[in-house]
């Protein structure tokens, strides 16, 4: 299923765990993708509060922690990963990182983590990178067997992943898409109705 296709409702009629987690993944991506293709650069970079964590040029960021190998970096707070206010750019970068890392440590070369990735503060390239990561992850999940979905340690991205049935990781990534996708929709809704500081 490519991002331009409609949601495959037949997934909701298949009585397997793999179909259930796939249908949740596919529908969550289907809804988020519809919003992503409408986001402008202004919405993408808008800070809901001054100094919100974002994706900035390396020489312009003053964040305590920064990740990324290119000219753009994703900002993180110093301390627990509770970043507070974030931009759409940050949310898109975070989802790209989550999907890329989990894909790589399940179906790929088992080497990529947050600091190893290239990010962008420009809406077009950033959404293209997220779409590529989501399409790869969705393709990997769709090609699995029903038995594979319960394999313990299929992904080695984190110690939790290594100890859990793979279905738990798929559900976690689905929650990430739902949670951060909702934030993206809320921020763009606020921007579009003029609730801007």
CSV table of C-alpha atoms in Angstrom, one decimal:
chain,number,residue,atom,x,y,z
A,1,UNK,CA,0.0,0.0,0.0
A,2,UNK,CA,1.5,3.3,-1.0
A,3,UNK,CA,0.7,6.6,0.7
A,4,UNK,CA,-1.5,7.7,-2.2
A,5,UNK,CA,-3.9,4.7,-2.0
A,6,UNK,CA,-7.1,4.5,0.0
A,7,UNK,CA,-7.2,2.6,3.3
A,8,UNK,CA,-7.8,-1.1,2.8
A,9,UNK,CA,-10.9,-1.8,4.8
A,10,UNK,CA,-10.6,-5.5,4.2
A,11,UNK,CA,-7.8,-5.6,6.9
A,12,UNK,CA,-10.5,-5.0,9.5
A,13,UNK,CA,-12.2,-8.3,8.6
A,14,UNK,CA,-9.2,-10.6,9.0
A,15,UNK,CA,-9.3,-12.3,12.4
A,16,UNK,CA,-5.6,-12.3,13.2
A,17,UNK,CA,-3.4,-10.3,15.4
A,18,UNK,CA,-1.2,-9.3,12.5
A,19,UNK,CA,-4.2,-7.9,10.6
A,20,UNK,CA,-5.4,-6.0,13.7
A,21,UNK,CA,-2.1,-4.3,14.3
A,22,UNK,CA,-1.7,-3.7,10.5
A,23,UNK,CA,-5.1,-2.1,10.2
A,24,UNK,CA,-4.4,0.2,13.1
A,25,UNK,CA,-1.0,1.1,11.6
A,26,UNK,CA,-2.4,1.7,8.1
A,27,UNK,CA,-5.4,3.8,9.2
A,28,UNK,CA,-3.2,5.9,11.5
A,29,UNK,CA,-0.8,6.6,8.7
A,30,UNK,CA,-3.6,7.2,6.2
A,31,UNK,CA,-5.1,9.9,8.4
A,32,UNK,CA,-1.7,11.5,9.3
A,33,UNK,CA,-0.5,11.5,5.7
A,34,UNK,CA,-3.7,13.4,4.6
A,35,UNK,CA,-2.6,16.2,6.9
A,36,UNK,CA,1.1,16.1,6.2
A,37,UNK,CA,0.6,16.8,2.5
A,38,UNK,CA,-1.2,20.1,3.3
A,39,UNK,CA,1.4,21.6,5.7
A,40,UNK,CA,3.1,24.8,4.7
A,41,UNK,CA,6.6,25.8,5.7
A,42,UNK,CA,5.2,28.4,8.1
A,43,UNK,CA,3.1,25.8,9.9
A,44,UNK,CA,6.0,23.4,9.9
A,45,UNK,CA,8.3,25.8,11.7
A,46,UNK,CA,5.8,27.7,13.9
A,47,UNK,CA,6.8,27.8,17.5
A,48,UNK,CA,3.7,27.5,19.8
A,49,UNK,CA,5.8,29.2,22.5
A,50,UNK,CA,9.1,31.0,22.1
A,51,UNK,CA,12.0,28.6,22.1
A,52,UNK,CA,9.9,25.4,21.5
A,53,UNK,CA,12.1,22.5,20.5
A,54,UNK,CA,12.4,22.3,16.8
A,55,UNK,CA,14.7,21.3,13.9
A,56,UNK,CA,17.2,24.1,13.4
A,57,UNK,CA,20.4,24.7,11.5
A,58,UNK,CA,23.2,23.4,13.5
A,59,UNK,CA,24.8,26.8,14.0
A,60,UNK,CA,21.5,28.3,15.2
A,61,UNK,CA,20.5,25.8,17.8
A,62,UNK,CA,21.2,26.5,21.5
A,63,UNK,CA,19.5,23.3,22.8
A,64,UNK,CA,21.1,21.2,25.5
A,65,UNK,CA,21.2,18.2,23.2
A,66,UNK,CA,21.1,18.0,19.5
A,67,UNK,CA,21.0,15.1,17.1
A,68,UNK,CA,21.6,14.7,13.4
A,69,UNK,CA,24.5,14.3,11.0
A,70,UNK,CA,23.7,17.1,8.5
A,71,UNK,CA,23.3,20.8,8.6
A,72,UNK,CA,20.0,20.5,10.5
A,73,UNK,CA,19.7,19.1,14.0
A,74,UNK,CA,16.8,17.9,16.1
A,75,UNK,CA,16.7,19.6,19.5
A,76,UNK,CA,16.3,17.7,22.8
A,77,UNK,CA,16.1,18.9,26.4
A,78,UNK,CA,18.8,18.3,28.9
A,79,UNK,CA,17.4,15.5,31.1
A,80,UNK,CA,14.4,13.2,30.8
A,81,UNK,CA,12.9,12.9,27.4
A,82,UNK,CA,9.9,15.1,28.2
A,83,UNK,CA,10.6,17.9,25.7
A,84,UNK,CA,7.6,20.1,26.4
A,85,UNK,CA,6.5,22.4,23.6
A,86,UNK,CA,7.5,21.2,20.2
A,87,UNK,CA,7.0,22.4,16.6
A,88,UNK,CA,5.5,20.3,13.8
A,89,UNK,CA,9.1,20.1,12.4
A,90,UNK,CA,10.2,18.4,15.7
A,91,UNK,CA,7.3,16.0,15.6
A,92,UNK,CA,7.9,15.0,12.0
A,93,UNK,CA,11.6,14.5,12.8
A,94,UNK,CA,10.8,12.4,15.8
A,95,UNK,CA,8.4,10.1,13.9
A,96,UNK,CA,11.0,9.8,11.1
A,97,UNK,CA,13.6,8.7,13.7
A,98,UNK,CA,11.2,6.2,15.4
A,99,UNK,CA,10.2,4.6,12.2
A,100,UNK,CA,13.7,4.6,10.7
A,101,UNK,CA,15.3,3.1,13.8
A,102,UNK,CA,12.7,0.4,14.3
A,103,UNK,CA,12.7,-0.5,10.6
A,104,UNK,CA,16.5,-0.7,10.5
A,105,UNK,CA,16.7,-2.8,13.7
A,106,UNK,CA,14.0,-5.2,12.5
A,107,UNK,CA,14.4,-5.5,8.7
A,108,UNK,CA,17.6,-3.6,7.9
A,109,UNK,CA,21.3,-3.4,8.9
A,110,UNK,CA,20.9,-3.1,12.7
A,111,UNK,CA,23.0,0.1,13.0
A,112,UNK,CA,20.9,3.3,12.9
A,113,UNK,CA,19.9,5.4,15.9
A,114,UNK,CA,18.7,8.9,16.4
A,115,UNK,CA,22.2,10.6,16.2
A,116,UNK,CA,22.9,8.8,12.9
A,117,UNK,CA,20.1,10.3,10.8
A,118,UNK,CA,19.9,13.3,8.5
A,119,UNK,CA,17.0,15.7,9.3
A,120,UNK,CA,15.6,18.7,7.6
A,121,UNK,CA,14.0,22.0,8.7
A,122,UNK,CA,12.4,22.3,5.3
A,123,UNK,CA,8.8,20.9,5.1
A,124,UNK,CA,9.2,19.1,1.7
A,125,UNK,CA,12.3,17.1,2.4
A,126,UNK,CA,11.2,16.4,6.0
A,127,UNK,CA,7.8,15.0,5.0
A,128,UNK,CA,9.4,13.0,2.2
A,129,UNK,CA,11.8,11.4,4.7
A,130,UNK,CA,9.0,10.6,7.0
A,131,UNK,CA,6.9,9.1,4.2
A,132,UNK,CA,9.8,7.0,3.0
A,133,UNK,CA,10.4,5.7,6.6
A,134,UNK,CA,6.6,5.0,7.1
A,135,UNK,CA,6.4,3.2,3.7
A,136,UNK,CA,9.4,1.0,4.5
A,137,UNK,CA,8.0,0.1,8.0
A,138,UNK,CA,4.5,-0.6,6.6
A,139,UNK,CA,6.0,-2.7,3.8
A,140,UNK,CA,8.0,-4.8,6.3
A,141,UNK,CA,5.0,-5.4,8.5
A,142,UNK,CA,2.8,-6.3,5.5
A,143,UNK,CA,5.3,-9.0,4.4
A,144,UNK,CA,5.4,-10.7,7.7
A,145,UNK,CA,3.6,-14.0,8.5
A,146,UNK,CA,1.1,-14.3,11.3
A,147,UNK,CA,3.6,-16.3,13.3
A,148,UNK,CA,6.4,-13.7,12.9
A,149,UNK,CA,4.3,-11.1,14.7
A,150,UNK,CA,4.8,-12.9,18.0
A,151,UNK,CA,8.6,-13.5,17.6
A,152,UNK,CA,10.4,-12.3,20.8
A,153,UNK,CA,13.4,-10.1,20.0
A,154,UNK,CA,12.7,-9.7,16.3
A,155,UNK,CA,13.8,-6.1,16.7
A,156,UNK,CA,16.9,-5.2,18.7
A,157,UNK,CA,16.5,-1.4,18.7
A,158,UNK,CA,16.2,-1.2,22.5
A,159,UNK,CA,16.5,-3.7,25.4
A,160,UNK,CA,12.7,-3.6,25.7
A,161,UNK,CA,12.2,-4.4,22.0
A,162,UNK,CA,14.7,-7.3,22.4
A,163,UNK,CA,12.6,-8.9,25.2
A,164,UNK,CA,9.1,-8.4,23.8
A,165,UNK,CA,6.9,-10.1,21.2
A,166,UNK,CA,7.1,-8.1,18.0
A,167,UNK,CA,3.4,-7.3,18.1
A,168,UNK,CA,4.1,-5.1,21.2
A,169,UNK,CA,6.6,-3.1,19.2
A,170,UNK,CA,4.2,-2.6,16.3
A,171,UNK,CA,1.5,-1.4,18.8
A,172,UNK,CA,4.1,1.0,20.3
A,173,UNK,CA,5.0,2.5,16.9
A,174,UNK,CA,1.2,2.7,16.2
A,175,UNK,CA,0.8,4.7,19.4
A,176,UNK,CA,3.6,7.0,18.4
A,177,UNK,CA,1.9,7.7,15.1
A,178,UNK,CA,-1.4,8.3,16.8
A,179,UNK,CA,-0.1,10.4,19.6
A,180,UNK,CA,2.3,12.6,17.6
A,181,UNK,CA,0.0,12.6,14.6
A,182,UNK,CA,-2.7,14.1,16.8
A,183,UNK,CA,-0.2,16.8,18.0
A,184,UNK,CA,0.6,17.6,14.4
A,185,UNK,CA,-3.1,18.0,13.6
A,186,UNK,CA,-3.7,20.1,16.7
A,187,UNK,CA,-0.7,22.5,16.0
A,188,UNK,CA,-1.7,23.0,12.4
A,189,UNK,CA,-5.4,23.5,13.4
A,190,UNK,CA,-4.3,26.2,15.9
A,191,UNK,CA,-2.1,27.9,13.3
A,192,UNK,CA,-4.8,27.8,10.7
A,193,UNK,CA,-7.4,29.5,13.0
A,194,UNK,CA,-5.0,32.1,14.0
A,195,UNK,CA,-4.2,31.0,17.6
A,196,UNK,CA,-0.6,32.2,17.3
A,197,UNK,CA,1.4,34.1,19.9
